[in-house]
Structures are given as C-alpha cells and as structure tokens.
mmCIF file of C-alpha atoms and ligand atoms in Angstrom:
data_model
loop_
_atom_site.group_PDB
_atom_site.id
_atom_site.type_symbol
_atom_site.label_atom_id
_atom_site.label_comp_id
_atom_site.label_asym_id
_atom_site.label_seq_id
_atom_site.Cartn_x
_atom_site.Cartn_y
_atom_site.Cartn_z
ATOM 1 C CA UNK A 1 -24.962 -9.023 18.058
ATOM 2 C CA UNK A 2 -23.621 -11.899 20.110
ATOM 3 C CA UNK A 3 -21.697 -12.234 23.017
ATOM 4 C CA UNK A 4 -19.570 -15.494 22.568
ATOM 5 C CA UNK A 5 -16.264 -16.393 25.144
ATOM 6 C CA UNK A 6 -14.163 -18.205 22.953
ATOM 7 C CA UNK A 7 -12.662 -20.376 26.390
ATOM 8 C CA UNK A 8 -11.001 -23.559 25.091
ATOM 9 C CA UNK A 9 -7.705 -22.945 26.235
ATOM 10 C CA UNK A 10 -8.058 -24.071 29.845
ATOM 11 C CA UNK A 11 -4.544 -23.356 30.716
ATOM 12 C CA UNK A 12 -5.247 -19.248 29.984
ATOM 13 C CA UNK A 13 -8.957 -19.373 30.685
ATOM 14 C CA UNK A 14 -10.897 -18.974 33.935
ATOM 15 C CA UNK A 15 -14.650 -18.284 34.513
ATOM 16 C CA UNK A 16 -13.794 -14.942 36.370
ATOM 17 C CA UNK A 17 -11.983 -13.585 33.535
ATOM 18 C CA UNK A 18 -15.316 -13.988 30.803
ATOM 19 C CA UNK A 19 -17.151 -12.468 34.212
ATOM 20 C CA UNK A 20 -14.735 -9.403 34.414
ATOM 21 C CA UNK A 21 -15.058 -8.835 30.195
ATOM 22 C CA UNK A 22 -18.069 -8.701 30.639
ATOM 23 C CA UNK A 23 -18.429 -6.034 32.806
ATOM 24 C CA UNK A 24 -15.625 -4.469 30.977
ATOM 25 C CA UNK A 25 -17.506 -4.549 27.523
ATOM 26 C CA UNK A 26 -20.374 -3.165 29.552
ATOM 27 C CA UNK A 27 -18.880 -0.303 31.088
ATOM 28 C CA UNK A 28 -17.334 0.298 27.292
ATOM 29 C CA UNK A 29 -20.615 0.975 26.266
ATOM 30 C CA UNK A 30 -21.357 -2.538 23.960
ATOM 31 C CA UNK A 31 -24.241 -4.384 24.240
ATOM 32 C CA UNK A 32 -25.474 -7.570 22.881
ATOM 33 C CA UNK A 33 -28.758 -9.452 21.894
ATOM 34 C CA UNK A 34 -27.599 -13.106 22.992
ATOM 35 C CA UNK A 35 -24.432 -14.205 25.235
ATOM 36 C CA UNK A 36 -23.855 -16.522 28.178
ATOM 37 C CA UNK A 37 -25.231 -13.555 30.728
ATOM 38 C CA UNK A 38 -28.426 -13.040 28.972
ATOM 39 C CA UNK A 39 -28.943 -16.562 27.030
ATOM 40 C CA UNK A 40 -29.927 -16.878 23.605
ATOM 41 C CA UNK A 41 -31.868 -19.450 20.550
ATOM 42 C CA UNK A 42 -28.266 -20.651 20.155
ATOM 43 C CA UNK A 43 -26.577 -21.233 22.834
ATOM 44 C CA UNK A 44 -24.373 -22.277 24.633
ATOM 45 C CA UNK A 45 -22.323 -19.207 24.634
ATOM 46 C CA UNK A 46 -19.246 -20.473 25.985
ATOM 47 C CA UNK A 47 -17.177 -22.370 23.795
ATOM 48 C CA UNK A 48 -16.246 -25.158 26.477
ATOM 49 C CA UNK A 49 -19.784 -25.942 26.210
ATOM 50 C CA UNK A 50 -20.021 -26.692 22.659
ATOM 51 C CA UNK A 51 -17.381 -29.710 22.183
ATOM 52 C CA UNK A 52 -19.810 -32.132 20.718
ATOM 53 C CA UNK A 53 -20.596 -29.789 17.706
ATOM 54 C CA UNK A 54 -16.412 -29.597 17.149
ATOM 55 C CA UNK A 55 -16.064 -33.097 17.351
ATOM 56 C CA UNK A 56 -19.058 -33.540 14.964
ATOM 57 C CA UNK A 57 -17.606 -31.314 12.301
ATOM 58 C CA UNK A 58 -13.679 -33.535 13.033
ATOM 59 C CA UNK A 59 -15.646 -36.444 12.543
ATOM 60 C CA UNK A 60 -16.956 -34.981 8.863
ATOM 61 C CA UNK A 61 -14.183 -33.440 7.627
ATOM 62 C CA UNK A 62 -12.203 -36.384 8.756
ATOM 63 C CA UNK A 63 -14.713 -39.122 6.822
ATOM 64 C CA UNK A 64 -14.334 -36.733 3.823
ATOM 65 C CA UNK A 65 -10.424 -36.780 3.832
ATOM 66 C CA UNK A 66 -10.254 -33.410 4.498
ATOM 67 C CA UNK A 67 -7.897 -33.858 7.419
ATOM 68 C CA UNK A 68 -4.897 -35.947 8.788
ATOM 69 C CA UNK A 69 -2.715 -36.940 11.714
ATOM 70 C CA UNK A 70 -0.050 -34.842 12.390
ATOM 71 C CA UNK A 71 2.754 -35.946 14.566
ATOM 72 C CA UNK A 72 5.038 -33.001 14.013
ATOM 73 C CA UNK A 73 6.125 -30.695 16.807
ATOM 74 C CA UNK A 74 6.290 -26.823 16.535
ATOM 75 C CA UNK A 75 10.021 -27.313 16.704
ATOM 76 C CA UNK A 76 9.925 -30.092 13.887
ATOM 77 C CA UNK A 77 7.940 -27.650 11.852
ATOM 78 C CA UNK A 78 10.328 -24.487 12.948
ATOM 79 C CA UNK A 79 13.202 -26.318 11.998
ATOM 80 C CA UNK A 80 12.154 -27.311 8.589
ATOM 81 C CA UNK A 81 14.962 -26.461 6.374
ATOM 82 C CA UNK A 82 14.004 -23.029 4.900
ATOM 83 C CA UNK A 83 10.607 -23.098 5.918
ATOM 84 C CA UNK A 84 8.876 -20.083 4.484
ATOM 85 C CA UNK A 85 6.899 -18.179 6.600
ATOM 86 C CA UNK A 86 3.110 -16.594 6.341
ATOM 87 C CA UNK A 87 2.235 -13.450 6.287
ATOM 88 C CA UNK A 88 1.992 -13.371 10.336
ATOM 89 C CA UNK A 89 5.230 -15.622 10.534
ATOM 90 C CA UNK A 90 3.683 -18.860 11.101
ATOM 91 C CA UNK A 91 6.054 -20.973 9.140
ATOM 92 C CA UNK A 92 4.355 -22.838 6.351
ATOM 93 C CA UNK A 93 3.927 -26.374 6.918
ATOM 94 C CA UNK A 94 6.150 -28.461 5.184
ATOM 95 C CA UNK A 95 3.676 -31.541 4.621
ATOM 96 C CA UNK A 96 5.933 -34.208 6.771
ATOM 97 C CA UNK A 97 3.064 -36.128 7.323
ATOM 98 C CA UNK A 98 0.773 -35.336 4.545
ATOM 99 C CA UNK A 99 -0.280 -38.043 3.074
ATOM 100 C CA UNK A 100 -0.552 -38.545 -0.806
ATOM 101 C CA UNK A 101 -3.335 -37.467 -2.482
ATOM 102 C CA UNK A 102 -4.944 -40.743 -3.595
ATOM 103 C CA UNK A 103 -4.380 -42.351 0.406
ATOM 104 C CA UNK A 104 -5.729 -39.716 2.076
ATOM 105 C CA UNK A 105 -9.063 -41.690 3.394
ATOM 106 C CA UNK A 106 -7.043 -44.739 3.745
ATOM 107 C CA UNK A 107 -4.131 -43.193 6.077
ATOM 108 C CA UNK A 108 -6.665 -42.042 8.215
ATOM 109 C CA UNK A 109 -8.943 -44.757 8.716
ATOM 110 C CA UNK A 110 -5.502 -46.633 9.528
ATOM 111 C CA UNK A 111 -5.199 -43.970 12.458
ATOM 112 C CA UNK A 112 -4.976 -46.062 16.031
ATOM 113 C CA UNK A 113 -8.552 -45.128 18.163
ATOM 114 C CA UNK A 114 -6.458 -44.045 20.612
ATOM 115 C CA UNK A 115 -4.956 -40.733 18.610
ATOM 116 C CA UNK A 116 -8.928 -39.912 17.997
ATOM 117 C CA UNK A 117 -10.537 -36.954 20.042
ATOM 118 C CA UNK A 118 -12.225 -38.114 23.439
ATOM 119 C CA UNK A 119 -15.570 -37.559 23.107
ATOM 120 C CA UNK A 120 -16.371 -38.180 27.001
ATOM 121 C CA UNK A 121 -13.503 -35.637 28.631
ATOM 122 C CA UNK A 122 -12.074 -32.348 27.549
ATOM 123 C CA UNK A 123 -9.574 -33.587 29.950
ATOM 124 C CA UNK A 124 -8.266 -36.516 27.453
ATOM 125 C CA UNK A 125 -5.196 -35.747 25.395
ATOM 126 C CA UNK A 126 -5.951 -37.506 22.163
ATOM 127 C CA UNK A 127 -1.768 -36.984 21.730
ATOM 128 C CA UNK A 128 -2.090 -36.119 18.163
ATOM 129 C CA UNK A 129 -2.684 -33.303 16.286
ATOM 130 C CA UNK A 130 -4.856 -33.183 12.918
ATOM 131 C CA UNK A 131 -4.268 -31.061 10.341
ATOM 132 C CA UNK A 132 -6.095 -29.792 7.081
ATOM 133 C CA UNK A 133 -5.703 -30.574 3.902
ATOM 134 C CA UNK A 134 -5.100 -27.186 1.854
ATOM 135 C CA UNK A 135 -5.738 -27.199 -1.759
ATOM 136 C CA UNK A 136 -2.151 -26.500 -2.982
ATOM 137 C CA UNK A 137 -1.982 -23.600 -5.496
ATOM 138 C CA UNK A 138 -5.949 -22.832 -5.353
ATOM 139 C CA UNK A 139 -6.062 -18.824 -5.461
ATOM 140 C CA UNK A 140 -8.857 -18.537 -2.471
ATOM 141 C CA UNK A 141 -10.451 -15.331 -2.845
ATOM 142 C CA UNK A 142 -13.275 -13.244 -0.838
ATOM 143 C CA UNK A 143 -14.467 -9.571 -0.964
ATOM 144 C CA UNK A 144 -14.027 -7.997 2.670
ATOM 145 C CA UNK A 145 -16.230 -5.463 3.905
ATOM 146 C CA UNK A 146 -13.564 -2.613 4.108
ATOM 147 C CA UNK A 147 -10.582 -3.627 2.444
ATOM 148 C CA UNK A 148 -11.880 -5.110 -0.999
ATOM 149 C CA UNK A 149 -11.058 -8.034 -3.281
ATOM 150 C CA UNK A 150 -8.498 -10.336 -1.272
ATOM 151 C CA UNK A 151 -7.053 -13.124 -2.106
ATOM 152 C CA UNK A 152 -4.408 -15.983 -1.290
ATOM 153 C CA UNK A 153 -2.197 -19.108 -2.385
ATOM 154 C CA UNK A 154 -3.065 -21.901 -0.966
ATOM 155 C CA UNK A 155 0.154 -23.641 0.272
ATOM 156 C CA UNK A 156 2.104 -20.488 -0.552
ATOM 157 C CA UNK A 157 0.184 -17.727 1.625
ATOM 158 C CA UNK A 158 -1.135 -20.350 3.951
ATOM 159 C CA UNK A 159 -0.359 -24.166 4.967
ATOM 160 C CA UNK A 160 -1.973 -27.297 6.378
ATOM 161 C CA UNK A 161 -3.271 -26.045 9.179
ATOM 162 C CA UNK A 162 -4.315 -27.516 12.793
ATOM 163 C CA UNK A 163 -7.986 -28.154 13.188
ATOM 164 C CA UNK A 164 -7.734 -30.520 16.616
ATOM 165 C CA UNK A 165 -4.633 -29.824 18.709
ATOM 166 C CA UNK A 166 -2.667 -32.603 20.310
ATOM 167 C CA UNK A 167 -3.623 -31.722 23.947
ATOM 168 C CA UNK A 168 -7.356 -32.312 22.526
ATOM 169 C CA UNK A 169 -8.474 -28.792 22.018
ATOM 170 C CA UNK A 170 -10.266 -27.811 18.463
ATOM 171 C CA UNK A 171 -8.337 -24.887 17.083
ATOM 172 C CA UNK A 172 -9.305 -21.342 16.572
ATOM 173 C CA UNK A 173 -10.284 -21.948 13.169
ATOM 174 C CA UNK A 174 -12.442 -25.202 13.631
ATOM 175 C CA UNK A 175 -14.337 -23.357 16.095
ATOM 176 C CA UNK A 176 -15.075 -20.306 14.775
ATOM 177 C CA UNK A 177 -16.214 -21.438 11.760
ATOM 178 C CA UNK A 178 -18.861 -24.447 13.575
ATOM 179 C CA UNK A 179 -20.015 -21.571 16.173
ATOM 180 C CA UNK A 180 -20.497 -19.038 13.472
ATOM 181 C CA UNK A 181 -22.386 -21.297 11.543
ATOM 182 C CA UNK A 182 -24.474 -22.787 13.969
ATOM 183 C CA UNK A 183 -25.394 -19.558 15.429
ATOM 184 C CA UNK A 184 -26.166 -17.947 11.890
ATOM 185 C CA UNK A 185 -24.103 -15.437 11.949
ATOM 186 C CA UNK A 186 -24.178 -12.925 8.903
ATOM 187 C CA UNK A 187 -21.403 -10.355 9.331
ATOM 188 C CA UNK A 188 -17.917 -11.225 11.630
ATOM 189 C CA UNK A 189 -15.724 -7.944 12.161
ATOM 190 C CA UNK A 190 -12.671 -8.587 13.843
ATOM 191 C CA UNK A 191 -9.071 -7.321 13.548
ATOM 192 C CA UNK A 192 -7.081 -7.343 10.207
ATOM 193 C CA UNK A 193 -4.151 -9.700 11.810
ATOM 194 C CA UNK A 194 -6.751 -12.312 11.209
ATOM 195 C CA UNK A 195 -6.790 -11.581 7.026
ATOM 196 C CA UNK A 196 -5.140 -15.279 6.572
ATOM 197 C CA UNK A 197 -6.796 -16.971 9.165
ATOM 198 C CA UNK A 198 -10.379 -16.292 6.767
ATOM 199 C CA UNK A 199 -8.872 -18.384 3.964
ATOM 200 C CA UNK A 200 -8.449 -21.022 6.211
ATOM 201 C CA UNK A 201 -12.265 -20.802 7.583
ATOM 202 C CA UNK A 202 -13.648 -20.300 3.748
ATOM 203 C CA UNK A 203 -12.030 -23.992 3.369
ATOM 204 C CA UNK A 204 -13.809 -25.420 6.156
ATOM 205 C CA UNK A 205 -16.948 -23.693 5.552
ATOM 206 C CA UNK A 206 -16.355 -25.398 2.049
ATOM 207 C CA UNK A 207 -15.894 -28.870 3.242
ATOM 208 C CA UNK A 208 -18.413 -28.919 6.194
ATOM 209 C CA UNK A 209 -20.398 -27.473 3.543
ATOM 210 C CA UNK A 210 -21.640 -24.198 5.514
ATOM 211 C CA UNK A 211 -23.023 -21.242 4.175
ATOM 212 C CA UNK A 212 -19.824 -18.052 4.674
ATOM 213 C CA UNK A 213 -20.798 -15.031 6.534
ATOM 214 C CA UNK A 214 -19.890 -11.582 5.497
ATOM 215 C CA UNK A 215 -16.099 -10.338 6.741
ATOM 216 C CA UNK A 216 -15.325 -6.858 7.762
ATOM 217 C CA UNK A 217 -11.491 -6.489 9.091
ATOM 218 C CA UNK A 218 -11.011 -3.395 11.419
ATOM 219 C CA UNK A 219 -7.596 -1.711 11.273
ATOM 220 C CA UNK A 220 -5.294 -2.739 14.462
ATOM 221 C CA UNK A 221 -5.423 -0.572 17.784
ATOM 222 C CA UNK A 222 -1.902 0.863 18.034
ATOM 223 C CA UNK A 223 -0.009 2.807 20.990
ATOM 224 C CA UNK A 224 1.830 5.796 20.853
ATOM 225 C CA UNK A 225 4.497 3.916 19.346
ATOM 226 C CA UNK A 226 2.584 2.598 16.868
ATOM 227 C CA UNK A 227 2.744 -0.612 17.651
ATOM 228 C CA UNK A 228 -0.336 -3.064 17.460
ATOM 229 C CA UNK A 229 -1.620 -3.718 21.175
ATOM 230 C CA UNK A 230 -1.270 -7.655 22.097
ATOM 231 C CA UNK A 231 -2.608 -8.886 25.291
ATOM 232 C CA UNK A 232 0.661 -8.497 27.172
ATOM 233 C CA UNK A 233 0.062 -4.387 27.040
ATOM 234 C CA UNK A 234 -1.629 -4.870 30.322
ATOM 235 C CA UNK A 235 -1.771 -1.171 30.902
ATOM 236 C CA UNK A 236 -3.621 -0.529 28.318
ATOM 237 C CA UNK A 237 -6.730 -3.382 28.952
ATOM 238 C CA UNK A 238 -9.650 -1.650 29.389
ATOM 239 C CA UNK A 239 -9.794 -2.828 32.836
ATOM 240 C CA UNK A 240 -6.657 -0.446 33.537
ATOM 241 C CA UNK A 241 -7.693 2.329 31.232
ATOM 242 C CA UNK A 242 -11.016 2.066 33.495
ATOM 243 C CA UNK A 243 -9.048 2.006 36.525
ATOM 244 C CA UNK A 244 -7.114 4.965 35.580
ATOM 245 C CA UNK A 245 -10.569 6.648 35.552
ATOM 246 C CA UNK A 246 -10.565 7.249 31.646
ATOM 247 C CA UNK A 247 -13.735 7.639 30.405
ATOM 248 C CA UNK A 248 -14.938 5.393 27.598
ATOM 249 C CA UNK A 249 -15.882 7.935 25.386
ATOM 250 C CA UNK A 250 -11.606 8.822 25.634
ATOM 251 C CA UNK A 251 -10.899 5.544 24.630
ATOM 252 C CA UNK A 252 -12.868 5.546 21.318
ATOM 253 C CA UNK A 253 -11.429 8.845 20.805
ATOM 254 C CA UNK A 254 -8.013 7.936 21.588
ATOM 255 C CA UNK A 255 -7.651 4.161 19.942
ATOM 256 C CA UNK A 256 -10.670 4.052 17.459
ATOM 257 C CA UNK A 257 -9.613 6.582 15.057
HETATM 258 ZN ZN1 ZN B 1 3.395 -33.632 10.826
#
C-alpha cells in the first residue's frame, strides 16, 4: 500500500494539511508500506515533487498528437448550445478547438513556446489549457473489481478532456495515471464517482503506452440523509468525528457498511 498526497492544487493545498491526514489516517487505523513520512523505491510521494515526470508524459502524448491547445473557458464550454452533460455533469466538450483529424500534429507544433508548460517554475502560467484527444464513438470497456463489465462512449459518455490546466497544473487524470505507473501500482480502489474518470486514464495509459492496473470502485460514504459526503461536510472529516471522541472502530461501523 502507498501513501501518495495528491498536492498540485496550490491554491487548496498546504503542507500542514498532508501532515494532519496523516495522523488522521493513522489514528483510523491504515497503514502503509511507502509514503512521504516513511519514504519509499518510488518516491517522491508528494505530487508537487514529481512535475518533471508530468511534463515528460505532455511532452509524449503531445509529439504523438494525442493532445491540443485549448483556449476555451469553463463558461465557453458551459454555454455551448445544448451541451450534453456526463454522467457526473461535466458538460461534454463541444470540440471548439479540436483540430481535424489529419492536422492534429501540425496544429500543435504551430502552438507559440510561450502557451507550452514551464518546465523551470510551477509558478509559470503556461495560459493555455491542453486537452485530449478522445476516440469519438470507441466503446472503452474494463472489468472492475466489484461492479463487473463497464463500459463507455467515447465522446458520448465522456469528452476531450484537460490533461495540463491553463494555470500550469497537470490534471487529475494526467497524474494519476504517470504516478500509478511509475510507482507500479497493481490494484487502485477508490470511490465509484470516479467510474468515468477510468476511461479517461485507460486512454492515456494507451497512448503513453503503460501497462493498466486493476480497478476496484467502493460504494460512496453517505449521511443520514443519504447523501454522498463531499469535502464541505466538515463535521463529518475524520478529524471532527475524532474530535467528537468517536472511536474508529464506530466509524467503520457507521459509514463502511
Ligand atoms: Zn477550446
């Protein structure tokens, strides 16, 4: 098991918060083989250590034509005339500045330097975003772990996707898939609002030509209401619960069913 703070986001991210879930995951009873408090083969554990490796994989799946500049906002996107939405509500982008199949390599290398990713700064807005390629009307398919045979449209389930954000970030799904790659990781478990977000990775694992780990979504955590927990439910954190003096063996009683 690995320990990995996934700490791009500098505007949300702070070293004491990966020190307090830490503890927290401690005190919950979990405990891990490699992680940024005990080291590892394959570290760095911290994800805002580990920007060369993104930019590496950009610079492939760019060369390969797998990618393109995006100058789109969210509102641009939002207001797409009848934009359909994903399966989490992320409306489907509407390929403004796709380019056409047989350009693809061309459009790109015509990119200015200055819209690239800075390799020396996190700091550096590149300005741009870059988005992936998905292979319109491919069924993507994968067998998970507890729920079975799933499968999705490409361009009908899912969009083009971000893969470097504008403010010079890799997204969530570039990163995941070059960490869990380069740390060899066999089986990821994680919740089952992330279902779509694993045909996204398969592509990249497919173009950056990495071998796919094993997927295992867990049903949601939901209150009494039975709605799913999101980070805003402060009072629930285990930091709280823990507070509150609730035991963890409560918790996995109460939420874990
Ligand atoms: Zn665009």
């Amino acid at each position: 098991m690995i320990l990995r703070i996934e700490d791009l986001d500098e505007a949300r991210c702070r070293p004491e918060f990966s020190v307090a879930s830490i503890e927290d995951l401690k005190w919950f009873g979990l405990r891990w083989d490699e992680g940024p408090d005990i080291g590892g083969p394959l570290g760095p554990y911290d994800q805002s250590k580990r920007r060369h490796l993104y930019l590496d994989s950009w610079e492939k799946l760019r060369d390969g034509g797998f990618i393109y500049p995006c100058r789109c906002s969210r509102r641009d996107i939002e207001g797409a005339a009848l934009a359909p939405h994903d399966e989490t509500d992320e409306p489907i982008y509407p390929g403004t500045c796709r380019p056409p199949n047989s350009s693809v390599g061309a459009a790109v290398s015509a990119a200015e330097p200055k819209t690239l990713p800075s390799r020396t700064s996190a700091a550096t807005t590149s300005g741009i975003n870059w988005r992936f390629r998905v292979p319109e009307g491919e069924e993507m398919r994968f067998v998970d772990l507890r729920l079975g045979q799933q499968s999705g449209e490409a361009g009908k389930d899912f969009g083009d996707f971000l893969v470097w954000r504008k403010d010079d970030v890799p997204s969530y799904q570039l990163a995941v898939v070059v960490d869990d790659a380069a740390m060899r990781v066999s089986e990821v478990v994680r919740g089952e609002d992330l279902l779509t977000s694993t045909f996204r990775q398969l592509l990249i694992y497919r173009a950056l030509n990495l071998k796919v780990p094993e997927f295992y979504h867990a049903p949601l955590i939901r209150d009494d209401q039975d709605r799913r927990l999101a980070k805003r439910d402060a009072s629930l954190s285990l930091r709280e619960l823990r507070r509150k003096g609730i035991q963890p063996e409560e918790i996995r009683r109460r939420f874990l069913r």
